[in-house]
């Protein structure tokens, strides 16, 4: 059953709750827009290991951008190159049109929130927040005002004279946030900022961070391995793999139109069926897979041709599961038996086993409190889907 | 560097709690703990407290010609007549210490010498410890072994070796003459300078190790955070690294200062007639003057003076956990 739990699909994002202004925020689609951050053919090698390879990425002002990927994909290295803790082996990192190469971290107008928070243990909350302002030689009264403002922002005023060790994990996280925001950086870098928080607090904090980013009008670049977190918060996501970017796009694009099997599998739950392209007509292909025939869309610009191996990727919530055979059981329909059932409250996940042994995952939303005839184990079912429910990708 | 490359694995899944130990196991471990903690206490009681009480007893007696060279107070056989004996106690040895300026002078001189050598040792040891703590991880164990390697040779022999180095025609003078830095050999041996050199050299590892321990445990991310917030490396050292290493610095200073105050061998071998140290005075009282009561009084005063720093050390260890010791 554990495999089922992991395969829980991401509910399709319905856009952000921040109104129409936010929904139309898409500077990356505007060719006239100048990016705030640019990685230009950036590589970083540690000995013989290439952490980042010839990577290009542009991030725009006021964007909430997420670097998403598994451990060791180079996302933290990318962040650290922007902060100045690592120098690129080759390529250029630019901020606001100026190169950052060779500029030490203490001279860069970006601030970072560390995964471990890295709060100064010998300083009070107040002194921690004030630290960056002091380095700039800001006047004492101005500093005090800014610290007060920051502590108010993160609701930590009653704890101003405590030491970090006297705070809870969530409070420490907010001190780290206040400290990294105090200098009003051009870009805030967040390295797995919520990793140490429990699930409930993490979800609350995600929304707090989004509101903060909106109200301060800052550019946020966050590193995370949690796709749910990336999808919740980010305007755009860069899915990374082995030092390269596998896909950049809005959460919707990455989820609904993954550019590769890797992206499809990394972001959300997915069913993968391998087969061969039997026929291609425009953006529609006919794919023969063991146990059936699939007709589905290919992404724009796909080079799949007749005879080439391909996979069909479809999200579990886009499969319909029913007892009765569809009208045309020859195409986009598979017969199987219910192998596992996971009731999750808001939805139920079914693992259906095809005659060939493949498992297909289907999710149904439990819109009603009780179903008249719930599907049971080992029941014979039909799994069907629309031609635009999934995508055909190169193997 | 590989540690920087690795991506954080995120929140680790909660591990299952270890199996609770059975009742027998707890009983076992409790009695084992009593044994482990108790044995050193018995040891200290027999070999520290009892001798100290003997010294205290001698310090309260009067000088006598004979063997032992003092009038016994509290002979164990007459423990019954306690009150009577109490009246016979003599504090004149302690009063004598204030009469003769020799004792006060050598005490002050010892404290000054110990303080100066502690500061010198700190100045030498801090960069040393910092270098150790920042050295590549695979080199550190070897560097640590090198740091304590001198302990494999007898302390006495190492101090004798310094006599060879510091002599007028010793290695140091030969080197300086050869380099043309001096025309005349420097007179270092049998001066206070030689004593300082000897103490700093001998006690350096006691300074290095606790400072190293406190530096090594510091999260390197703290320095990154300082840099990120605009603090250049030199400033970040004073704002972050140094304050966080203070418990180690304090522990190291006390570990050097406390034994240096009572040091005898180094001033005896490397010092000259001008060198006045309480350890040497103590030795002279015991073995040259054979005035055991006064010598014991000096020893007791020295110990009482060092109780303060010792308590401080205890605290510093508590907070610094001077792990390397």
XYZ file of C-alpha atoms in Angstrom:
720
model
C 0.000 0.000 0.000
C 2.911 2.323 0.538
C 3.476 2.640 -3.182
C -0.052 3.871 -3.471
C 0.496 6.511 -0.857
C 3.468 7.926 -2.728
C 1.571 7.936 -5.951
C -1.010 10.276 -4.591
C -1.639 12.670 -7.434
C -1.340 16.379 -7.149
C -4.732 18.018 -7.488
C -4.495 20.060 -10.665
C -3.559 23.595 -9.625
C -6.439 25.952 -10.137
C -4.296 29.071 -10.343
C -3.282 31.167 -7.411
C -5.730 32.680 -5.034
C -4.223 36.084 -5.567
C -6.576 37.373 -8.180
C -6.384 38.196 -11.808
C -3.291 40.418 -11.506
C -1.316 37.458 -10.368
C -2.705 35.179 -12.996
C -1.532 37.498 -15.721
C 1.970 37.672 -14.246
C 4.106 36.115 -16.974
C 7.175 38.233 -17.720
C 8.921 35.181 -19.166
C 6.431 35.223 -22.025
C 7.287 38.819 -22.884
C 10.358 39.029 -25.119
C 10.885 42.686 -24.166
C 11.230 41.842 -20.495
C 14.795 41.841 -19.114
C 15.552 39.032 -16.683
C 16.769 39.930 -13.185
C 18.895 36.819 -12.793
C 20.647 35.080 -15.648
C 22.669 31.920 -15.645
C 24.529 31.799 -18.957
C 26.065 28.448 -19.871
C 27.043 27.961 -16.263
C 29.009 24.855 -15.287
C 30.335 23.870 -11.895
C 32.647 20.927 -11.411
C 33.902 19.527 -8.127
C 36.889 17.465 -9.165
C 35.558 15.118 -11.803
C 31.943 15.522 -10.682
C 29.864 17.956 -12.703
C 27.332 19.442 -10.300
C 25.977 21.855 -12.906
C 26.498 21.487 -16.660
C 26.160 24.306 -19.199
C 22.987 25.551 -17.665
C 20.947 28.500 -18.939
C 18.195 30.025 -16.866
C 16.518 33.412 -16.688
C 14.504 34.530 -13.673
C 12.425 37.684 -13.716
C 11.780 40.459 -11.249
C 9.063 39.608 -8.696
C 9.044 36.021 -9.796
C 8.738 33.213 -7.272
C 10.950 30.617 -8.887
C 11.523 27.093 -7.615
C 14.465 24.836 -8.373
C 13.072 21.355 -8.016
C 14.975 18.126 -8.187
C 16.234 15.124 -6.281
C 19.318 15.119 -4.071
C 22.497 15.794 -5.999
C 20.831 17.344 -9.049
C 22.799 20.573 -8.600
C 19.975 22.819 -7.433
C 21.736 23.857 -4.229
C 24.974 24.440 -6.113
C 23.090 26.763 -8.436
C 21.762 28.698 -5.473
C 25.191 28.835 -3.858
C 26.689 30.228 -7.068
C 24.182 33.045 -6.939
C 24.965 33.703 -3.271
C 28.691 33.628 -4.044
C 29.681 30.609 -1.969
C 30.725 28.813 -5.136
C 32.281 30.266 -8.259
C 31.183 28.802 -11.589
C 33.851 26.714 -13.329
C 32.684 28.308 -16.550
C 29.849 30.509 -17.700
C 28.457 33.633 -16.164
C 25.962 34.499 -13.450
C 24.354 37.907 -13.919
C 22.157 39.957 -11.657
C 20.425 43.025 -13.036
C 22.692 42.872 -16.073
C 25.876 42.941 -13.968
C 28.131 39.925 -13.790
C 28.461 38.383 -10.351
C 31.515 36.311 -11.271
C 34.374 37.052 -8.900
C 32.289 39.146 -6.522
C 32.598 37.800 -2.953
C 29.387 36.875 -1.100
C 29.544 39.841 1.269
C 29.326 42.250 -1.653
C 26.339 40.658 -3.403
C 22.902 42.246 -3.081
C 21.232 38.896 -2.473
C 20.469 37.247 0.840
C 19.964 33.645 1.674
C 17.833 31.760 4.099
C 19.722 28.637 5.044
C 18.227 25.218 5.403
C 19.734 24.855 8.867
C 18.824 28.543 9.460
C 22.466 29.228 10.510
C 21.318 31.606 13.227
C 24.133 33.050 15.304
C 23.752 31.128 18.568
C 25.484 33.780 20.690
C 23.197 36.586 19.587
C 19.626 37.386 20.523
C 16.827 37.322 17.955
C 17.141 41.086 17.656
C 20.919 40.985 17.128
C 20.552 38.264 14.534
C 18.098 40.351 12.538
C 20.239 43.460 12.982
C 23.445 41.715 11.883
C 23.192 42.482 8.177
C 22.126 46.077 8.746
C 25.133 46.671 10.983
C 27.499 45.515 8.251
C 26.145 48.246 5.999
C 26.838 50.896 8.599
C 23.194 51.859 8.883
C 22.480 54.443 11.598
C 21.447 53.032 14.951
C 17.946 54.508 15.020
C 17.223 53.401 11.490
C 18.473 49.936 12.377
C 16.198 49.751 15.375
C 13.217 50.738 13.228
C 14.012 48.140 10.596
C 14.513 45.400 13.187
C 11.192 46.272 14.808
C 9.500 46.212 11.415
C 10.998 42.820 10.568
C 10.102 41.286 13.914
C 6.554 42.535 13.450
C 6.451 41.032 9.985
C 7.329 37.583 11.294
C 5.372 38.065 14.537
C 8.334 37.572 16.822
C 8.262 40.807 18.822
C 7.751 39.090 22.194
C 10.856 36.977 21.595
C 13.249 39.745 20.587
C 15.742 39.192 23.397
C 15.716 35.386 23.324
C 18.636 33.359 22.059
C 17.979 31.016 19.100
C 18.339 27.959 21.345
C 15.345 29.186 23.360
C 13.039 29.167 20.339
C 11.015 26.440 18.665
C 11.899 25.256 15.170
C 9.133 27.336 13.618
C 10.252 30.449 15.479
C 13.871 29.898 14.451
C 12.710 29.593 10.868
C 10.979 32.983 11.150
C 14.080 34.591 12.668
C 16.079 33.279 9.726
C 13.491 34.723 7.371
C 13.487 38.113 9.109
C 17.278 38.197 9.097
C 17.499 37.445 5.389
C 14.800 40.000 4.519
C 16.105 42.793 6.744
C 18.494 44.153 4.125
C 15.765 44.215 1.469
C 17.795 42.092 -0.936
C 17.177 42.163 -4.666
C 16.722 38.421 -4.505
C 15.939 36.197 -1.568
C 17.440 32.748 -1.858
C 15.712 30.030 0.111
C 17.512 26.727 0.534
C 14.938 24.099 1.541
C 13.515 26.670 3.956
C 10.703 24.507 5.277
C 12.481 21.171 5.394
C 12.746 21.079 9.168
C 9.121 21.986 9.890
C 6.308 19.535 10.423
C 3.700 19.154 7.714
C 1.022 21.428 9.114
C 3.411 24.249 9.938
C 5.043 23.803 6.563
C 1.766 24.293 4.731
C 0.929 27.405 6.749
C 4.378 28.814 6.163
C 4.124 28.222 2.434
C 1.212 30.611 2.239
C 2.938 33.083 4.542
C 5.966 33.095 2.262
C 3.774 33.650 -0.794
C 1.975 36.564 0.844
C 5.271 38.023 1.964
C 6.770 37.775 -1.485
C 3.697 39.493 -2.925
C 3.518 42.283 -0.387
C 7.247 43.040 -0.462
C 7.422 42.711 -4.237
C 10.648 40.686 -4.014
C 12.130 38.015 -6.230
C 12.322 34.660 -4.496
C 14.414 31.747 -5.626
C 13.705 28.620 -3.664
C 15.427 25.253 -3.705
C 13.301 22.273 -2.808
C 12.986 18.578 -3.440
C 9.305 18.663 -2.514
C 7.215 18.998 -5.670
C 4.092 19.846 -3.723
C 5.907 22.745 -2.090
C 7.242 23.962 -5.434
C 3.819 23.766 -7.050
C 2.090 25.531 -4.184
C 4.396 28.503 -4.064
C 6.203 29.045 -7.329
C 5.244 31.055 -10.398
C 7.612 28.884 -12.377
C 9.451 25.688 -11.624
C 12.780 24.526 -13.004
C 12.876 20.767 -12.788
C 16.520 19.749 -12.555
C 18.280 16.530 -13.319
C 21.983 15.766 -13.064
C 23.133 19.356 -13.303
C 20.835 20.329 -16.140
C 17.366 21.768 -16.393
C 14.883 19.180 -17.586
C 12.033 21.656 -17.933
C 11.133 25.206 -16.942
C 7.529 26.200 -16.732
C 4.550 27.142 -14.646
C 3.293 24.472 -12.260
C 0.452 23.786 -14.710
C 2.812 23.295 -17.635
C 5.197 21.083 -15.730
C 2.359 18.968 -14.404
C 0.075 18.780 -17.419
C 2.615 18.976 -20.220
C 5.815 17.430 -18.939
C 8.603 17.632 -21.490
C 10.070 14.260 -20.653
C 9.340 11.032 -18.892
C 11.680 12.188 -16.093
C 9.639 15.332 -15.444
C 6.374 13.425 -15.647
C 7.605 10.933 -13.079
C 9.248 13.460 -10.772
C 6.313 15.845 -10.537
C 3.230 14.122 -9.210
C 1.936 10.601 -9.653
C 1.842 9.215 -13.159
C 1.098 6.073 -15.162
C 3.692 5.218 -17.765
C 2.873 2.825 -20.622
C 5.725 1.959 -23.012
C 5.075 1.138 -26.644
C 5.804 1.989 -30.253
C 4.418 4.768 -32.411
C 2.180 3.105 -35.005
C 1.043 6.222 -36.758
C 1.445 9.955 -36.465
C -1.017 12.526 -37.741
C -0.126 16.070 -36.758
C -0.079 16.329 -32.992
C -1.968 13.080 -32.557
C -0.252 9.702 -32.478
C -1.417 6.142 -32.306
C 0.687 4.108 -29.922
C 0.620 0.335 -29.602
C 1.308 -0.809 -26.070
C 1.004 -4.286 -24.577
C -2.678 -4.856 -24.015
C -4.090 -2.050 -26.108
C -3.884 0.909 -28.427
C -3.549 4.500 -27.300
C -4.453 7.593 -29.220
C -3.040 10.684 -27.625
C -1.429 14.082 -28.120
C 2.263 14.695 -28.494
C 3.796 17.940 -27.231
C 4.355 20.668 -29.782
C 7.595 20.094 -31.645
C 7.882 16.460 -30.710
C 10.048 14.529 -33.131
C 8.333 11.189 -32.582
C 7.906 9.300 -35.844
C 6.201 6.110 -36.858
C 8.117 3.171 -35.486
C 9.949 5.021 -32.741
C 9.620 3.801 -29.165
C 7.611 6.090 -26.922
C 5.817 6.212 -23.594
C 2.375 7.396 -22.744
C 2.178 9.330 -19.473
C -1.147 9.963 -17.856
C -2.001 11.256 -14.374
C -4.086 8.939 -12.172
C -6.877 11.475 -11.716
C -7.375 11.604 -15.493
C -8.193 7.913 -15.735
C -11.842 6.922 -15.384
C -12.436 3.665 -13.617
C -15.726 1.840 -14.175
C -17.285 -1.639 -14.147
C -18.709 -1.373 -17.608
C -16.908 -1.560 -20.907
C -16.781 1.711 -22.850
C -18.433 2.167 -26.237
C -15.156 1.699 -28.093
C -13.092 -0.768 -26.070
C -10.382 -0.873 -28.739
C -8.778 2.535 -28.116
C -7.791 4.316 -24.888
C -9.356 1.603 -22.780
C -7.774 -1.097 -20.641
C -9.338 -3.944 -18.802
C -7.939 -4.966 -15.455
C -8.792 -6.040 -11.971
C -8.715 -3.999 -8.783
C -5.469 -4.881 -7.067
C -5.204 -2.275 -4.289
C -7.473 0.382 -2.886
C -6.302 3.361 -0.848
C -9.001 5.494 0.682
C -7.520 8.923 1.380
C -10.634 10.784 2.458
C -10.813 13.379 -0.261
C -10.079 10.799 -2.930
C -9.640 7.114 -3.412
C -6.736 5.572 -5.275
C -7.117 2.334 -7.178
C -4.311 0.187 -8.460
C -5.641 -1.864 -11.323
C -3.648 -4.791 -12.655
C -3.734 -5.389 -16.384
C -3.641 -8.948 -17.775
C 0.046 -8.410 -18.655
C 0.875 -7.561 -15.041
C 1.239 -3.759 -15.477
C -0.312 -1.659 -12.746
C -2.375 1.399 -13.649
C -3.196 3.956 -10.985
C -6.538 5.714 -11.054
C -7.860 8.301 -8.641
C -11.468 9.185 -8.053
C -12.674 12.190 -6.146
C -15.043 11.300 -3.349
C -17.557 14.010 -4.114
C -20.329 12.190 -2.266
C -20.011 10.904 1.272
C -20.933 7.372 0.324
C -20.909 5.535 -2.956
C -23.848 3.250 -3.687
C -21.733 0.448 -5.058
C -18.096 0.943 -4.186
C -15.552 -0.998 -6.193
C -14.097 -3.952 -4.337
C -10.894 -5.929 -4.507
C -10.410 -8.235 -7.506
C -13.364 -6.725 -9.279
C -13.034 -6.486 -13.039
C -12.867 -2.864 -14.185
C -12.315 -0.763 -17.286
C -9.884 2.133 -17.276
C -10.564 4.746 -19.934
C -9.274 8.195 -20.772
C -9.672 10.963 -23.326
C -7.062 11.478 -26.068
C -5.946 14.729 -24.430
C -5.715 13.221 -20.928
C -2.037 12.346 -21.207
C 1.027 12.974 -23.328
C 3.183 10.767 -25.525
C 6.865 11.278 -24.820
C 10.067 9.842 -26.210
C 11.228 6.764 -24.308
C 33.935 19.746 -1.293
C 31.774 16.798 -1.915
C 29.679 17.724 1.103
C 28.722 20.988 -0.568
C 27.554 19.202 -3.655
C 25.272 16.782 -1.931
C 21.771 17.992 -1.812
C 20.074 17.915 1.539
C 17.949 14.853 1.825
C 15.153 16.813 3.434
C 13.407 15.980 6.630
C 14.494 12.479 7.566
C 11.743 10.098 8.424
C 11.294 9.665 12.146
C 13.182 6.626 13.306
C 11.386 4.125 15.451
C 12.211 4.579 19.120
C 14.797 2.108 20.397
C 13.493 -0.905 22.265
C 13.070 -0.028 25.913
C 15.634 -1.893 27.985
C 14.338 -4.598 30.271
C 14.375 -4.083 34.050
C 17.488 -6.268 34.514
C 19.382 -4.210 32.003
C 18.564 -0.987 33.814
C 19.707 -2.467 37.127
C 22.879 -3.647 35.456
C 23.635 -0.310 33.928
C 22.904 1.511 37.209
C 25.336 -0.577 39.218
C 27.848 -0.358 36.417
C 27.507 3.387 36.465
C 28.026 3.469 40.222
C 31.210 1.476 39.766
C 32.507 3.619 36.936
C 31.790 6.880 38.729
C 32.760 5.554 42.146
C 36.214 4.222 41.351
C 37.742 7.558 40.346
C 36.232 9.101 43.450
C 37.867 6.504 45.666
C 41.079 7.137 43.806
C 40.836 10.894 44.340
C 39.935 10.406 47.976
C 42.949 8.192 48.674
C 45.524 9.948 46.541
C 44.396 13.541 46.673
C 42.250 14.314 49.667
C 44.214 12.224 52.208
C 47.607 13.629 51.170
C 46.128 17.098 51.190
C 44.840 16.622 54.722
C 48.307 15.431 55.725
C 49.849 18.563 54.236
C 47.215 20.687 55.965
C 48.031 18.957 59.226
C 51.758 19.559 58.812
C 51.172 23.191 57.961
C 49.488 23.638 61.319
C 52.332 22.109 63.292
C 55.641 23.627 64.384
C 59.118 22.965 63.108
C 61.131 20.343 64.981
C 64.510 18.854 64.476
C 64.020 15.205 63.885
C 62.395 12.714 61.631
C 59.835 13.769 60.498
C 60.995 17.340 60.906
C 57.833 18.676 62.596
C 55.899 18.351 65.845
C 52.997 16.097 65.111
C 49.509 17.443 65.670
C 46.531 15.126 65.746
C 48.435 11.892 66.169
C 45.878 9.328 65.199
C 46.202 7.483 68.489
C 45.001 10.497 70.450
C 41.981 11.346 68.395
C 39.940 11.284 71.608
C 41.466 14.394 73.090
C 40.311 16.418 70.125
C 39.522 19.680 71.878
C 42.801 19.767 73.714
C 44.720 19.188 70.538
C 42.800 21.872 68.727
C 44.309 24.431 71.064
C 47.781 23.286 70.158
C 47.275 24.130 66.486
C 49.707 26.704 65.287
C 48.893 29.262 62.655
C 52.284 30.849 62.944
C 53.452 29.242 59.699
C 50.772 31.158 57.854
C 51.636 34.342 59.708
C 55.262 33.772 58.827
C 54.341 33.738 55.139
C 53.161 37.329 55.464
C 56.262 38.385 57.394
C 58.845 37.343 54.870
C 58.324 39.137 51.522
C 59.911 36.165 49.735
C 56.642 34.261 49.762
C 54.434 37.079 48.611
C 56.990 38.068 45.970
C 57.316 34.575 44.588
C 53.550 34.169 44.604
C 53.047 37.407 42.680
C 55.904 36.575 40.352
C 54.359 33.153 39.711
C 50.984 34.673 38.930
C 52.603 37.187 36.572
C 54.695 34.525 34.846
C 51.677 32.235 34.518
C 49.525 35.075 33.154
C 52.101 36.206 30.623
C 52.757 32.672 29.432
C 49.008 32.017 29.212
C 48.568 35.056 26.971
C 51.565 34.053 24.851
C 50.302 30.496 24.583
C 46.899 31.799 23.517
C 48.473 33.970 20.825
C 50.403 31.005 19.474
C 47.667 28.411 19.949
C 44.668 30.231 18.483
C 45.939 30.474 14.902
C 47.295 26.966 15.307
C 43.892 25.624 16.403
C 42.140 27.589 13.667
C 44.475 26.076 11.086
C 43.761 22.614 12.470
C 40.013 23.138 12.453
C 40.038 24.468 8.875
C 42.423 21.815 7.563
C 40.979 19.245 5.143
C 39.028 16.685 7.103
C 41.205 13.748 6.117
C 44.358 15.520 7.375
C 42.931 16.501 10.743
C 43.463 13.246 12.665
C 47.116 13.226 11.612
C 47.609 16.881 12.532
C 46.004 16.238 15.914
C 48.356 13.338 16.541
C 51.280 15.592 15.635
C 50.001 18.154 18.128
C 50.116 15.728 21.001
C 53.143 13.815 19.716
C 55.552 15.661 22.087
C 53.763 13.939 24.984
C 55.351 10.694 23.863
C 58.676 12.010 25.142
C 59.290 12.686 28.808
C 58.461 16.212 29.835
C 61.811 16.467 31.621
C 63.759 15.487 28.530
C 61.924 18.027 26.443
C 62.782 20.774 28.936
C 66.422 19.646 28.896
C 66.297 19.840 25.118
C 65.340 23.486 25.420
C 68.514 24.051 27.462
C 70.400 22.836 24.408
C 68.464 25.134 22.144
C 68.653 28.257 24.285
C 72.272 28.015 25.482
C 74.668 30.804 24.460
C 76.260 28.445 21.982
C 72.960 26.594 21.399
C 71.012 25.992 18.199
C 69.005 29.187 18.359
C 72.008 31.461 18.776
C 73.947 29.606 16.113
C 71.070 29.989 13.712
C 70.642 33.699 14.426
C 74.393 34.304 14.125
C 74.521 32.375 10.880
C 71.606 34.373 9.511
C 73.462 37.508 10.509
C 70.588 38.794 12.607
C 72.801 39.166 15.690
C 76.548 39.682 16.305
C 76.615 38.461 19.872
C 74.871 35.377 21.207
C 71.679 36.287 23.036
C 71.575 35.353 26.700
C 68.274 33.535 26.998
C 68.932 30.480 29.141
C 68.599 31.091 32.876
C 66.418 34.133 32.375
C 62.689 34.662 32.797
C 62.391 34.668 29.016
C 63.593 31.067 28.951
C 60.989 30.199 31.598
C 58.237 31.773 29.481
C 59.427 29.927 26.388
C 59.533 26.677 28.324
C 56.038 27.094 29.778
C 54.468 28.178 26.488
C 56.108 25.258 24.704
C 55.194 22.658 27.324
C 51.581 23.658 27.802
C 50.755 24.611 24.207
C 48.742 21.436 23.461
C 46.538 22.154 26.498
C 45.662 25.460 24.889
C 45.355 24.159 21.351
C 43.050 21.232 22.006
C 40.104 22.932 23.742
C 40.209 25.829 21.286
C 40.338 23.363 18.411
C 37.400 21.468 19.894
C 35.261 24.600 20.087
C 36.254 25.752 16.594
C 35.794 22.394 14.992
C 32.218 22.123 16.222
C 31.209 25.445 14.728
C 28.772 25.212 11.847
C 30.591 26.491 8.730
C 27.216 27.791 7.546
C 27.460 30.483 10.232
C 30.377 32.060 8.399
C 28.495 31.763 5.132
C 25.535 33.474 6.761
C 27.806 36.247 8.025
C 29.316 36.700 4.556
C 25.869 36.594 2.997
C 24.746 39.401 5.293
C 27.684 41.550 4.241
C 30.438 40.758 6.703
C 33.885 40.385 5.097
C 35.901 37.375 6.311
C 38.129 39.236 8.797
C 35.163 40.942 10.423
C 33.158 37.733 10.443
C 35.966 36.122 12.430
C 35.579 38.650 15.254
C 31.791 38.720 15.040
C 31.140 34.995 14.853
C 34.110 32.629 15.079
C 35.906 34.206 18.020
C 32.926 34.805 20.339
C 31.728 31.264 19.739
C 35.161 29.872 20.612
C 35.370 31.722 23.949
C 34.461 28.700 26.091
C 37.367 26.835 24.489
C 39.658 29.829 24.963
C 38.706 30.041 28.633
C 39.232 26.314 29.168
C 42.618 26.481 27.429
C 43.743 29.517 29.412
C 42.889 27.849 32.695
C 44.509 24.573 31.665
C 47.722 26.512 31.040
C 47.443 29.035 33.862
C 46.700 26.647 36.720
C 49.680 24.308 36.324
C 51.937 27.182 35.242
C 51.434 28.962 38.592
C 52.850 26.018 40.505
C 55.400 25.008 37.840
C 58.697 23.865 39.327
C 60.727 21.952 36.746
C 60.752 24.640 34.058
C 61.872 27.546 36.283
C 64.375 25.253 37.956
C 65.998 24.115 34.723
C 65.547 27.098 32.431
C 65.271 29.953 34.934
C 68.068 31.781 36.667
C 68.688 33.372 40.048
C 66.267 36.184 39.177
C 63.482 33.678 38.591
C 61.196 33.645 41.555
C 58.354 31.171 41.439
C 56.235 29.703 44.159
C 56.892 26.139 43.031
C 60.598 26.636 43.392
C 60.220 28.379 46.750
C 58.094 25.483 47.902
C 60.724 23.002 46.842
C 63.449 24.991 48.589
C 61.429 25.058 51.817
C 60.863 21.337 51.716
C 64.239 20.085 50.585
C 66.792 22.830 51.280
C 65.428 24.389 54.467
C 63.638 21.221 55.524
C 60.946 23.438 57.001
C 58.003 21.182 56.289
C 55.416 23.189 58.214
C 56.146 26.433 56.326
C 56.405 24.549 53.032
C 53.043 22.930 53.702
C 51.536 26.299 54.505
C 52.816 27.606 51.146
C 51.278 24.600 49.423
C 47.921 25.137 51.116
C 47.874 28.839 50.234
C 48.711 28.019 46.627
C 45.906 25.497 46.446
C 43.381 27.883 47.955
C 44.406 30.537 45.447
C 43.879 28.123 42.592
C 40.413 26.983 43.715
C 38.849 30.001 41.990
C 40.387 29.314 38.568
C 39.677 25.600 39.003
C 35.977 26.237 39.546
C 36.005 28.461 36.471
C 37.621 25.665 34.504
C 34.951 23.285 35.653
C 32.311 25.635 34.317
C 34.130 26.271 31.064
C 34.382 22.559 30.513
C 30.712 22.195 31.242
C 29.762 24.641 28.520
C 32.588 24.035 26.061
C 32.606 20.309 26.673
C 36.315 20.583 25.826
C 35.826 17.340 23.997
C 39.404 16.847 22.906
C 40.559 16.453 26.501
